[in-house]
Amino acid sequence: MDDVPAAAPTRVGSRRALAYLGVCLVLIGLNLRTVFSSFSAVLPEVTADAGLPGWAVVVLTTVPVTLLGVFAPLAPVLARRFGAERVLLAAMAVLTAGLLLRPVDAGGAGHLPALLLGTAACGAAISLCNVLLPGLVKRDFPHRLGLMGGLYTTAICASAALGAGFTYPVFRATGEWTAALWMWVLPAGVVLLLFLPLAIRQRHSPHQTAHDGVNVWRSAVAWQVTIFMVLQAMMSFSVFAWLAPILRERGVDGGTAGVIVSVSIVLQMLGSLFAPALATRFRDQRAINIVVALMTGGGFALSIFGPLELIWVWTGVLGLGQGSLTAVALTMIMVRTRDGHTAAHLSGMMQGVGYGLGSTGTLLVGQLHQSTGSFAAAGVLFLVVGSLAAVFGYRAGRDRFIG
């Protein structure tokens, strides 16, 4: 939407080939969150076996999220230079390599160097995919936008559920956390091979950025929407990184904790499917923004403080709230802009700032746990974050347009 001339759709020869492209894009989405949830599922085992210091645990849970924001502005630059399909293919290659490198033992240096480098590579690759995937869906499936948008966003949520649900059982079956993490190389490698023939045969012409239109960085509405995105990202990625360790610290065994997190993320998928449709039925989204923000912050706090007998209820509320919150935050791009050009700029602003500052959530949880020895302070933190998200959700949800 932000290119001059506009980029041509992916070259496919038939409806069957277009369906094949759609399957590839959905399968790419199915690999974009396993990095986060798989590591947290075996975090105690990795920490004990690899002898990770406290700072390393914080970095490994924070760096990939930070890189989602750092590399987001680079994605459209690379796409204009090389073509979105080829950049997406390269990102999947880097993701596969990062997953392969992550569990490697570097001899005398131990596992830490490979964990750091592999995790950083995965974060950078996922950042490029996050930005490019929605654009390809919008460009190549304009008449199936609702279907494809729902499929790929659901696939992203499903990837987190798969990572949380299957990593610990593989560890228990093999006795090796390295095998549990290496397992996720296989689906990424398969998608890389499936997408390869489509991407390499695409012809690409140089494009430039359109510089006219609304300056979203000077818009109060854009900043309200972006801060709403920051606050939801703080909670969203903290769930991926820390919910399983929170449950295990409360006495839940590793396998059950993985199932609970998976079910919570499946409920996120339901929220992400239905919340946008509900939000777009009205010109004003203040009510739904407030409700889902408070559900998320409250569900997170209750998962830490609430009675353990009701843990399925607390994590269920968290899942429904978080999925809906993420979806309505992204829906603000459509309902607060008048045209595709402004929407493209707002999307870039939200993803760069949102993911960059949103990573502070996982960082703060790790630091609070390291300094206090428990997750209680993190529960208070997310009551505050959830309340702030409700405030900015109220302001972002008012019936106004940017520009």
XYZ file of C-alpha atoms in Angstrom:
403
model
C 0.000 0.000 0.000
C 2.962 2.307 0.554
C 4.869 1.540 -2.677
C 5.144 3.618 -5.878
C 4.397 1.950 -8.209
C 2.273 -0.557 -6.300
C 3.896 -3.986 -6.052
C 2.379 -6.613 -8.329
C 0.693 -9.672 -6.770
C 2.571 -12.948 -6.458
C 2.672 -14.644 -9.859
C 0.576 -17.831 -9.820
C -0.886 -19.632 -12.796
C -4.186 -20.988 -11.510
C -6.622 -21.106 -8.615
C -4.885 -24.228 -7.389
C -1.563 -22.380 -7.338
C -3.203 -19.469 -5.490
C -4.570 -21.932 -2.932
C -1.059 -23.379 -2.596
C 0.266 -19.871 -1.898
C -2.437 -19.383 0.732
C -1.488 -22.642 2.434
C 2.170 -21.581 2.476
C 1.358 -18.236 4.082
C -0.758 -19.907 6.759
C 1.997 -22.468 7.437
C 4.517 -19.637 7.800
C 2.208 -18.123 10.429
C 2.176 -21.508 12.161
C 5.909 -21.115 12.881
C 5.993 -17.559 14.244
C 5.428 -18.112 17.981
C 6.915 -21.542 18.779
C 10.230 -19.818 19.582
C 8.663 -18.079 22.581
C 6.390 -20.772 23.998
C 8.741 -23.744 23.460
C 11.567 -22.124 25.428
C 9.333 -21.154 28.354
C 7.880 -24.688 28.495
C 11.285 -26.144 29.466
C 12.816 -23.035 31.047
C 13.537 -24.663 34.455
C 15.247 -27.627 32.772
C 17.306 -25.415 30.439
C 18.323 -23.150 33.324
C 19.399 -26.065 35.529
C 21.174 -28.151 32.872
C 22.901 -25.297 31.031
C 23.694 -23.409 34.245
C 22.170 -20.189 32.930
C 22.722 -17.109 35.111
C 19.715 -14.945 35.974
C 20.648 -12.230 33.485
C 20.760 -14.783 30.659
C 17.223 -15.981 31.390
C 15.972 -12.387 31.270
C 17.833 -11.700 28.006
C 16.631 -14.912 26.337
C 12.997 -14.103 27.105
C 13.316 -10.412 26.192
C 15.667 -10.163 23.183
C 13.458 -11.912 20.591
C 10.524 -9.626 21.437
C 12.746 -6.528 21.343
C 14.007 -7.533 17.908
C 10.418 -7.699 16.644
C 10.387 -3.930 16.978
C 13.997 -3.285 15.954
C 13.750 -5.093 12.610
C 10.154 -4.115 11.748
C 11.170 -0.887 9.899
C 13.680 -2.874 7.816
C 11.048 -5.203 6.317
C 9.464 -2.755 3.809
C 12.918 -1.482 2.784
C 14.065 -5.012 1.964
C 10.762 -5.813 0.242
C 11.120 -2.802 -2.069
C 14.681 -3.858 -2.874
C 14.282 -7.622 -3.335
C 10.557 -8.404 -3.358
C 8.350 -9.413 -0.435
C 8.276 -13.111 -1.365
C 12.061 -13.471 -1.459
C 12.535 -11.556 1.784
C 9.906 -13.769 3.418
C 11.752 -16.839 2.109
C 15.066 -15.534 3.480
C 13.407 -14.830 6.836
C 12.159 -18.424 7.020
C 15.689 -19.637 6.210
C 17.105 -17.513 9.051
C 14.367 -18.746 11.391
C 15.172 -22.371 10.533
C 18.889 -21.751 11.065
C 18.230 -20.004 14.384
C 16.093 -22.898 15.630
C 18.824 -25.316 14.564
C 21.537 -23.315 16.321
C 19.632 -22.618 19.537
C 20.289 -25.901 21.448
C 23.903 -26.406 20.245
C 26.575 -27.072 22.879
C 29.613 -24.871 22.130
C 32.046 -27.046 24.093
C 33.781 -25.158 26.860
C 31.488 -22.168 26.459
C 28.416 -24.335 27.071
C 24.980 -23.744 25.597
C 24.688 -20.029 26.310
C 26.400 -18.595 23.158
C 24.255 -20.690 20.797
C 21.109 -19.941 22.779
C 21.780 -16.213 22.526
C 22.706 -16.198 18.827
C 19.972 -18.627 17.783
C 17.288 -16.787 19.729
C 18.394 -13.428 18.284
C 18.294 -14.836 14.740
C 14.781 -16.174 15.331
C 13.585 -12.824 16.693
C 14.935 -10.921 13.677
C 13.392 -13.395 11.226
C 9.993 -13.354 12.929
C 10.015 -9.551 12.865
C 10.321 -9.531 9.066
C 7.580 -12.156 8.743
C 5.266 -10.199 11.068
C 5.436 -7.140 8.824
C 5.423 -8.832 5.414
C 2.805 -11.527 5.949
C -0.241 -9.210 6.395
C 0.780 -7.206 3.321
C 1.020 -10.327 1.154
C -2.345 -11.547 2.405
C -3.963 -8.165 1.634
C -2.298 -7.906 -1.782
C -2.762 -11.470 -3.056
C -6.186 -12.267 -1.541
C -8.191 -9.007 -1.788
C -11.461 -10.919 -2.275
C -10.771 -13.400 0.539
C -9.322 -10.950 3.027
C -11.548 -11.979 5.939
C -10.910 -15.685 5.404
C -7.158 -15.414 4.871
C -6.690 -12.806 7.591
C -8.510 -15.050 10.052
C -6.572 -18.141 8.980
C -3.116 -16.659 9.271
C -3.775 -14.849 12.574
C -5.277 -18.047 14.002
C -2.220 -19.948 12.763
C 0.037 -17.528 14.661
C -1.926 -18.163 17.881
C -1.889 -21.900 17.164
C 1.902 -21.858 16.858
C 2.163 -20.583 20.427
C -0.228 -23.297 21.603
C 1.771 -26.003 19.819
C 5.043 -24.811 21.329
C 3.557 -24.765 24.818
C 1.749 -28.095 24.504
C 4.268 -30.372 22.798
C 7.699 -29.215 23.972
C 7.556 -30.600 27.510
C 6.136 -34.030 26.467
C 9.040 -34.411 24.011
C 11.460 -33.486 26.803
C 9.855 -36.068 29.095
C 9.997 -38.746 26.369
C 13.640 -38.103 25.418
C 15.062 -36.736 28.668
C 16.793 -33.991 26.652
C 15.654 -30.377 26.486
C 17.837 -29.958 23.404
C 15.751 -32.542 21.539
C 12.563 -30.762 22.630
C 13.820 -27.475 21.138
C 15.315 -29.060 18.012
C 11.916 -30.546 17.202
C 10.728 -27.124 15.994
C 13.349 -27.023 13.225
C 11.334 -29.615 11.288
C 8.104 -27.637 10.635
C 10.089 -24.491 9.811
C 12.293 -26.414 7.368
C 9.295 -28.046 5.688
C 7.600 -24.664 5.121
C 10.872 -23.254 3.788
C 11.008 -26.006 1.152
C 7.323 -25.626 0.270
C 7.596 -21.865 -0.219
C 10.936 -22.008 -2.081
C 9.649 -22.641 -5.650
C 7.043 -19.867 -5.371
C 9.466 -17.279 -4.044
C 12.442 -17.843 -6.331
C 10.461 -17.490 -9.562
C 9.004 -14.095 -8.668
C 10.164 -11.194 -10.804
C 10.689 -7.930 -8.998
C 10.971 -4.313 -10.082
C 12.388 -1.583 -7.814
C 9.845 0.422 -5.847
C 9.981 3.669 -3.933
C 8.188 4.883 -0.844
C 5.276 7.258 -1.206
C 6.007 10.273 1.001
C 2.707 12.133 0.745
C -0.254 11.749 3.088
C -0.845 12.061 6.842
C 2.122 12.161 9.232
C 0.967 9.629 11.831
C 3.864 10.483 14.169
C 2.253 13.892 14.794
C -1.232 12.527 15.409
C -2.597 12.266 18.962
C -4.989 9.509 17.842
C -2.123 7.503 16.334
C -0.157 7.731 19.580
C -3.160 6.625 21.629
C -3.596 3.596 19.365
C 0.141 2.865 19.485
C 0.362 3.059 23.296
C -2.654 0.750 23.454
C -0.622 -1.630 21.258
C 2.451 -1.269 23.513
C 0.484 -2.203 26.626
C -1.160 -5.222 25.009
C 2.230 -6.402 23.692
C 3.703 -6.130 27.199
C 1.078 -8.578 28.442
C 0.923 -10.791 25.347
C 4.604 -11.700 25.171
C 4.866 -11.998 28.950
C 2.185 -14.693 28.726
C 4.208 -16.568 26.104
C 7.452 -16.242 28.080
C 6.350 -16.546 31.712
C 2.948 -18.217 32.145
C 4.400 -21.741 32.136
C 7.165 -20.843 34.676
C 4.521 -19.094 36.831
C 2.386 -22.241 36.878
C 5.354 -24.484 37.631
C 6.452 -22.259 40.489
C 2.943 -22.612 41.908
C 3.394 -26.396 41.954
C 1.845 -27.442 38.637
C 3.890 -30.186 36.930
C 5.519 -29.429 33.592
C 3.156 -31.485 31.437
C 0.005 -30.052 32.988
C 1.428 -26.523 32.816
C 2.033 -26.989 29.093
C -1.552 -28.170 28.567
C -2.960 -25.245 30.580
C -0.937 -22.742 28.546
C -2.007 -24.444 25.306
C -5.697 -24.293 26.252
C -5.293 -20.645 27.235
C -3.748 -19.902 23.846
C -6.505 -21.835 22.041
C -8.944 -19.497 23.789
C -6.780 -16.638 22.507
C -7.476 -17.977 19.023
C -11.237 -17.829 19.657
C -10.933 -14.278 20.940
C -8.863 -13.220 17.953
C -11.460 -14.687 15.572
C -14.573 -13.049 17.034
C -13.392 -9.789 18.634
C -12.575 -7.932 15.355
C -16.015 -8.728 13.909
C -17.663 -7.406 17.066
C -15.438 -4.315 17.179
C -16.039 -3.339 13.558
C -19.836 -3.528 13.948
C -19.679 -0.261 15.882
C -18.114 3.095 15.133
C -16.998 3.381 18.774
C -14.858 0.611 20.324
C -14.377 2.035 23.824
C -16.464 -0.594 25.644
C -14.835 -3.667 24.082
C -11.336 -2.190 24.488
C -11.894 -1.614 28.212
C -13.421 -5.053 28.846
C -10.711 -7.090 27.095
C -7.895 -5.017 28.658
C -9.241 -5.613 32.176
C -9.845 -9.307 31.434
C -6.204 -9.684 30.378
C -4.642 -7.816 33.295
C -7.011 -9.429 35.794
C -6.546 -12.920 34.352
C -2.774 -12.564 34.511
C -2.892 -11.404 38.155
C -5.341 -14.147 39.168
C -3.072 -16.764 37.573
C -0.495 -15.657 40.147
C -2.655 -14.807 43.191
C -5.921 -16.724 42.664
C -6.723 -20.117 44.235
C -4.872 -22.865 42.387
C -8.045 -24.984 42.253
C -9.485 -22.435 39.807
C -6.330 -22.047 37.703
C -8.161 -23.233 34.569
C -10.689 -20.425 35.053
C -8.028 -17.740 35.564
C -5.970 -18.827 32.556
C -9.168 -19.138 30.494
C -10.125 -15.543 31.275
C -6.541 -14.535 30.453
C -6.648 -16.395 27.133
C -9.968 -14.969 25.954
C -8.969 -11.488 27.079
C -5.502 -11.580 25.538
C -6.606 -12.926 22.164
C -9.391 -10.354 21.947
C -7.092 -7.552 23.125
C -4.444 -8.312 20.503
C -7.051 -8.526 17.762
C -8.876 -5.289 18.644
C -5.551 -3.449 18.974
C -4.717 -4.457 15.398
C -8.287 -3.657 14.300
C -7.687 -0.047 15.356
C -5.470 0.254 12.254
C -8.525 -0.184 10.040
C -11.141 1.742 12.009
C -9.040 4.811 12.891
C -7.734 5.483 9.340
C -9.468 6.762 6.203
C -7.265 5.158 3.530
C -4.754 2.370 2.903
C -1.781 4.736 2.776
C -2.417 6.055 6.291
C -3.148 2.512 7.487
C 0.256 1.348 6.194
C 2.049 4.120 8.071
C 0.080 3.499 11.274
C 0.824 -0.231 11.025
C 4.555 0.455 10.761
C 4.423 2.857 13.699
C 2.442 0.416 15.840
C 4.652 -2.581 15.112
C 7.954 -0.748 15.523
C 7.040 1.075 18.731
C 4.616 -1.580 19.979
C 6.967 -4.536 19.830
C 10.046 -2.500 20.739
C 8.550 -1.108 23.955
C 6.300 -4.131 24.482
C 9.379 -6.252 25.131
C 9.846 -4.371 28.401
C 7.033 -6.500 29.806
C 9.027 -9.736 29.639
C 12.107 -7.863 30.863
C 10.309 -6.415 33.903
C 8.769 -9.774 34.838
C 12.196 -11.422 34.701
C 13.887 -8.694 36.706
C 11.126 -8.570 39.320
C 11.274 -12.347 39.740
C 15.056 -12.283 39.981
C 15.077 -9.518 42.606
C 12.127 -10.715 44.732
C 12.293 -14.476 44.230
C 8.602 -14.735 43.272
C 6.096 -13.632 40.640
C 3.929 -11.648 43.088
C 5.348 -8.290 42.005
C 4.658 -9.236 38.377
C 1.006 -9.809 39.293
C 0.768 -6.271 40.642
C 2.592 -4.975 37.562
C 0.027 -6.435 35.199
C -2.894 -5.145 37.204
C -1.375 -1.719 36.550
C -0.616 -2.477 32.870
C -4.134 -3.844 32.318
C -5.655 -0.718 33.882
C -3.500 1.549 31.700
C -4.483 -0.483 28.643
C -8.139 0.133 29.546
C -7.479 3.880 29.773
C -5.703 4.078 26.413
C -8.177 1.618 24.904
C -10.941 4.020 25.882
C -9.145 6.915 24.189
C -8.161 4.886 21.098
C -11.694 3.515 20.758
C -13.397 6.891 20.303
C -14.998 7.499 16.927
C -12.250 9.610 15.383
C -9.919 9.345 12.408
C -6.218 10.076 12.026
C -5.686 13.191 9.939
